[in-house]
Amino acid sequence: MGKNQDVQEVDVEDGNLPATVSSQTEPPNVLVALAATIERLVARNEKCIGDLSGHRKLTIFHGERPPSISIAKYLERIYKYTNCSPSCFVAGFVYIDRLIHRQPHVPIISLNAHRLLMTSIMIATKLFDDM
């Protein structure tokens, strides 16, 4: 399954066929660590930039306003509703780190962090988890 889940067998009334029911467990610790790292990076970059209202749109990843969901909750939702393994989140962070080093003029801020996370995790999932 790729995730840490508790799976139990349940009898289905029509036909007595076994079905699996999974109960979602806590998100892996790696998500908490990555969320804290990205949130610190965003806070540091926004402190350096100052006022975001004067910040011009640099890339297609920049939004008009920051999303209302925190990065930690966003990563938890991605983990909960997708079938990607925790290694995809680490690889996604590596992709963002490569972007930072190759494109230093594109700061990771609240206007682009969520979109960059989603894109990098999606690419990592295609690499590691697609069958």
PDB file of C-alpha atoms in Angstrom:
ATOM      1  CA  MET A   1       0.000   0.000   0.000  1.00  0.00           C
ATOM      2  CA  GLY A   2       2.931   2.363   0.425  1.00  0.00           C
ATOM      3  CA  LYS A   3       1.653   4.038   3.603  1.00  0.00           C
ATOM      4  CA  ASN A   4       1.627   3.188   7.267  1.00  0.00           C
ATOM      5  CA  GLN A   5      -1.923   1.940   7.645  1.00  0.00           C
ATOM      6  CA  ASP A   6      -3.745  -0.540   9.831  1.00  0.00           C
ATOM      7  CA  VAL A   7      -5.556  -3.013   7.594  1.00  0.00           C
ATOM      8  CA  GLN A   8      -8.194  -5.351   8.926  1.00  0.00           C
ATOM      9  CA  GLU A   9     -10.363  -7.995   7.294  1.00  0.00           C
ATOM     10  CA  VAL A  10     -14.121  -7.401   7.360  1.00  0.00           C
ATOM     11  CA  ASP A  11     -16.867  -9.803   6.279  1.00  0.00           C
ATOM     12  CA  VAL A  12     -19.126  -8.331   3.628  1.00  0.00           C
ATOM     13  CA  GLU A  13     -22.768  -9.306   4.115  1.00  0.00           C
ATOM     14  CA  ASP A  14     -23.539 -10.273   0.540  1.00  0.00           C
ATOM     15  CA  GLY A  15     -21.352 -13.231  -0.343  1.00  0.00           C
ATOM     16  CA  ASN A  16     -19.097 -13.261   2.766  1.00  0.00           C
ATOM     17  CA  LEU A  17     -16.204 -11.955   0.667  1.00  0.00           C
ATOM     18  CA  PRO A  18     -13.335 -10.402   2.636  1.00  0.00           C
ATOM     19  CA  ALA A  19     -12.796  -6.707   2.058  1.00  0.00           C
ATOM     20  CA  THR A  20     -10.020  -4.540   3.393  1.00  0.00           C
ATOM     21  CA  VAL A  21     -10.729  -1.445   5.400  1.00  0.00           C
ATOM     22  CA  SER A  22      -7.856   0.848   6.200  1.00  0.00           C
ATOM     23  CA  SER A  23      -7.758   3.310   9.023  1.00  0.00           C
ATOM     24  CA  GLN A  24      -5.534   6.302   8.488  1.00  0.00           C
ATOM     25  CA  THR A  25      -2.651   6.599  10.927  1.00  0.00           C
ATOM     26  CA  GLU A  26      -0.700   9.649  11.912  1.00  0.00           C
ATOM     27  CA  PRO A  27       1.298  11.217   9.090  1.00  0.00           C
ATOM     28  CA  PRO A  28       4.955  10.152   9.100  1.00  0.00           C
ATOM     29  CA  ASN A  29       7.435  12.242  11.065  1.00  0.00           C
ATOM     30  CA  VAL A  30       9.175  13.150   7.827  1.00  0.00           C
ATOM     31  CA  LEU A  31       6.126  15.267   6.871  1.00  0.00           C
ATOM     32  CA  VAL A  32       6.353  17.216  10.116  1.00  0.00           C
ATOM     33  CA  ALA A  33      10.067  17.843   9.597  1.00  0.00           C
ATOM     34  CA  LEU A  34       9.641  18.878   5.958  1.00  0.00           C
ATOM     35  CA  ALA A  35       6.737  21.184   6.788  1.00  0.00           C
ATOM     36  CA  ALA A  36       8.761  22.893   9.518  1.00  0.00           C
ATOM     37  CA  THR A  37      11.728  23.287   7.176  1.00  0.00           C
ATOM     38  CA  ILE A  38       9.653  24.779   4.353  1.00  0.00           C
ATOM     39  CA  GLU A  39       7.776  27.082   6.759  1.00  0.00           C
ATOM     40  CA  ARG A  40      11.103  28.387   8.153  1.00  0.00           C
ATOM     41  CA  LEU A  41      12.396  28.903   4.611  1.00  0.00           C
ATOM     42  CA  VAL A  42       9.254  30.827   3.627  1.00  0.00           C
ATOM     43  CA  ALA A  43       9.412  32.984   6.782  1.00  0.00           C
ATOM     44  CA  ARG A  44      13.087  33.783   6.214  1.00  0.00           C
ATOM     45  CA  ASN A  45      12.579  34.670   2.549  1.00  0.00           C
ATOM     46  CA  GLU A  46       9.549  36.836   3.276  1.00  0.00           C
ATOM     47  CA  LYS A  47      11.481  38.658   5.986  1.00  0.00           C
ATOM     48  CA  CYS A  48      14.217  39.403   3.440  1.00  0.00           C
ATOM     49  CA  ILE A  49      11.731  40.544   0.793  1.00  0.00           C
ATOM     50  CA  GLY A  50       9.637  42.615   3.184  1.00  0.00           C
ATOM     51  CA  ASP A  51       6.220  43.558   1.862  1.00  0.00           C
ATOM     52  CA  LEU A  52       4.706  40.890  -0.389  1.00  0.00           C
ATOM     53  CA  SER A  53       2.215  43.302  -1.944  1.00  0.00           C
ATOM     54  CA  GLY A  54       5.035  44.957  -3.839  1.00  0.00           C
ATOM     55  CA  HIS A  55       6.493  41.627  -4.875  1.00  0.00           C
ATOM     56  CA  ARG A  56       5.970  41.146  -8.574  1.00  0.00           C
ATOM     57  CA  LYS A  57       4.908  37.833 -10.063  1.00  0.00           C
ATOM     58  CA  LEU A  58       8.106  36.031 -11.010  1.00  0.00           C
ATOM     59  CA  THR A  59       6.937  32.639 -12.246  1.00  0.00           C
ATOM     60  CA  ILE A  60       3.808  30.699 -13.105  1.00  0.00           C
ATOM     61  CA  PHE A  61       4.044  29.180  -9.615  1.00  0.00           C
ATOM     62  CA  HIS A  62       3.310  32.482  -7.903  1.00  0.00           C
ATOM     63  CA  GLY A  63      -0.255  33.061  -6.796  1.00  0.00           C
ATOM     64  CA  GLU A  64      -2.004  36.361  -6.239  1.00  0.00           C
ATOM     65  CA  ARG A  65      -2.367  35.719  -2.506  1.00  0.00           C
ATOM     66  CA  PRO A  66      -1.105  33.074  -0.072  1.00  0.00           C
ATOM     67  CA  PRO A  67      -3.338  30.007   0.391  1.00  0.00           C
ATOM     68  CA  SER A  68      -5.287  29.832   3.633  1.00  0.00           C
ATOM     69  CA  ILE A  69      -4.037  26.305   4.456  1.00  0.00           C
ATOM     70  CA  SER A  70      -0.733  25.901   6.277  1.00  0.00           C
ATOM     71  CA  ILE A  71       2.092  23.990   4.679  1.00  0.00           C
ATOM     72  CA  ALA A  72       1.882  21.295   7.367  1.00  0.00           C
ATOM     73  CA  LYS A  73      -1.848  20.751   6.769  1.00  0.00           C
ATOM     74  CA  TYR A  74      -1.268  20.822   3.008  1.00  0.00           C
ATOM     75  CA  LEU A  75       1.343  18.063   3.224  1.00  0.00           C
ATOM     76  CA  GLU A  76      -0.939  16.031   5.496  1.00  0.00           C
ATOM     77  CA  ARG A  77      -3.763  16.314   2.940  1.00  0.00           C
ATOM     78  CA  ILE A  78      -1.482  15.259   0.097  1.00  0.00           C
ATOM     79  CA  TYR A  79      -0.383  12.252   2.154  1.00  0.00           C
ATOM     80  CA  LYS A  80      -3.936  11.371   3.162  1.00  0.00           C
ATOM     81  CA  TYR A  81      -5.577  11.615  -0.262  1.00  0.00           C
ATOM     82  CA  THR A  82      -2.806  10.318  -2.514  1.00  0.00           C
ATOM     83  CA  ASN A  83      -1.030   7.022  -2.526  1.00  0.00           C
ATOM     84  CA  CYS A  84       2.486   8.411  -2.488  1.00  0.00           C
ATOM     85  CA  SER A  85       5.077   7.092  -0.086  1.00  0.00           C
ATOM     86  CA  PRO A  86       6.977   9.269   2.416  1.00  0.00           C
ATOM     87  CA  SER A  87      10.074   8.963   0.225  1.00  0.00           C
ATOM     88  CA  CYS A  88       8.265  11.037  -2.405  1.00  0.00           C
ATOM     89  CA  PHE A  89       8.013  13.922   0.037  1.00  0.00           C
ATOM     90  CA  VAL A  90      11.749  13.775   0.702  1.00  0.00           C
ATOM     91  CA  ALA A  91      12.515  13.615  -3.022  1.00  0.00           C
ATOM     92  CA  GLY A  92      10.131  16.524  -3.599  1.00  0.00           C
ATOM     93  CA  PHE A  93      12.058  18.560  -1.063  1.00  0.00           C
ATOM     94  CA  VAL A  94      15.296  17.651  -2.853  1.00  0.00           C
ATOM     95  CA  TYR A  95      13.782  18.973  -6.090  1.00  0.00           C
ATOM     96  CA  ILE A  96      12.881  22.239  -4.368  1.00  0.00           C
ATOM     97  CA  ASP A  97      16.408  22.461  -2.943  1.00  0.00           C
ATOM     98  CA  ARG A  98      17.808  22.010  -6.459  1.00  0.00           C
ATOM     99  CA  LEU A  99      15.503  24.765  -7.697  1.00  0.00           C
ATOM    100  CA  ILE A 100      16.760  27.102  -4.956  1.00  0.00           C
ATOM    101  CA  HIS A 101      20.371  26.475  -5.965  1.00  0.00           C
ATOM    102  CA  ARG A 102      19.806  26.681  -9.722  1.00  0.00           C
ATOM    103  CA  GLN A 103      17.359  29.611  -9.641  1.00  0.00           C
ATOM    104  CA  PRO A 104      18.440  31.772  -6.681  1.00  0.00           C
ATOM    105  CA  HIS A 105      16.412  34.735  -7.986  1.00  0.00           C
ATOM    106  CA  VAL A 106      13.169  32.757  -7.388  1.00  0.00           C
ATOM    107  CA  PRO A 107      12.602  32.842  -3.625  1.00  0.00           C
ATOM    108  CA  ILE A 108      10.332  30.264  -2.009  1.00  0.00           C
ATOM    109  CA  ILE A 109       7.603  32.384  -0.402  1.00  0.00           C
ATOM    110  CA  SER A 110       3.997  31.911   0.641  1.00  0.00           C
ATOM    111  CA  LEU A 111       2.847  32.875  -2.857  1.00  0.00           C
ATOM    112  CA  ASN A 112       4.551  29.876  -4.482  1.00  0.00           C
ATOM    113  CA  ALA A 113       5.427  27.322  -1.768  1.00  0.00           C
ATOM    114  CA  HIS A 114       2.231  25.250  -2.034  1.00  0.00           C
ATOM    115  CA  ARG A 115       2.376  25.018  -5.816  1.00  0.00           C
ATOM    116  CA  LEU A 116       6.059  24.122  -5.803  1.00  0.00           C
ATOM    117  CA  LEU A 117       5.419  21.446  -3.165  1.00  0.00           C
ATOM    118  CA  MET A 118       2.574  19.897  -5.134  1.00  0.00           C
ATOM    119  CA  THR A 119       4.565  19.884  -8.362  1.00  0.00           C
ATOM    120  CA  SER A 120       7.730  18.478  -6.824  1.00  0.00           C
ATOM    121  CA  ILE A 121       5.843  15.744  -4.933  1.00  0.00           C
ATOM    122  CA  MET A 122       3.897  14.846  -8.071  1.00  0.00           C
ATOM    123  CA  ILE A 123       7.125  14.477 -10.073  1.00  0.00           C
ATOM    124  CA  ALA A 124       8.701  12.400  -7.296  1.00  0.00           C
ATOM    125  CA  THR A 125       5.613  10.177  -7.184  1.00  0.00           C
ATOM    126  CA  LYS A 126       5.835   9.614 -10.927  1.00  0.00           C
ATOM    127  CA  LEU A 127       9.474   8.590 -10.483  1.00  0.00           C
ATOM    128  CA  PHE A 128       9.183   6.397  -7.371  1.00  0.00           C
ATOM    129  CA  ASP A 129       5.619   5.150  -6.988  1.00  0.00           C
ATOM    130  CA  ASP A 130       4.110   4.799 -10.464  1.00  0.00           C
ATOM    131  CA  MET A 131       3.788   1.249 -11.679  1.00  0.00           C
TER     132      MET A 131
END
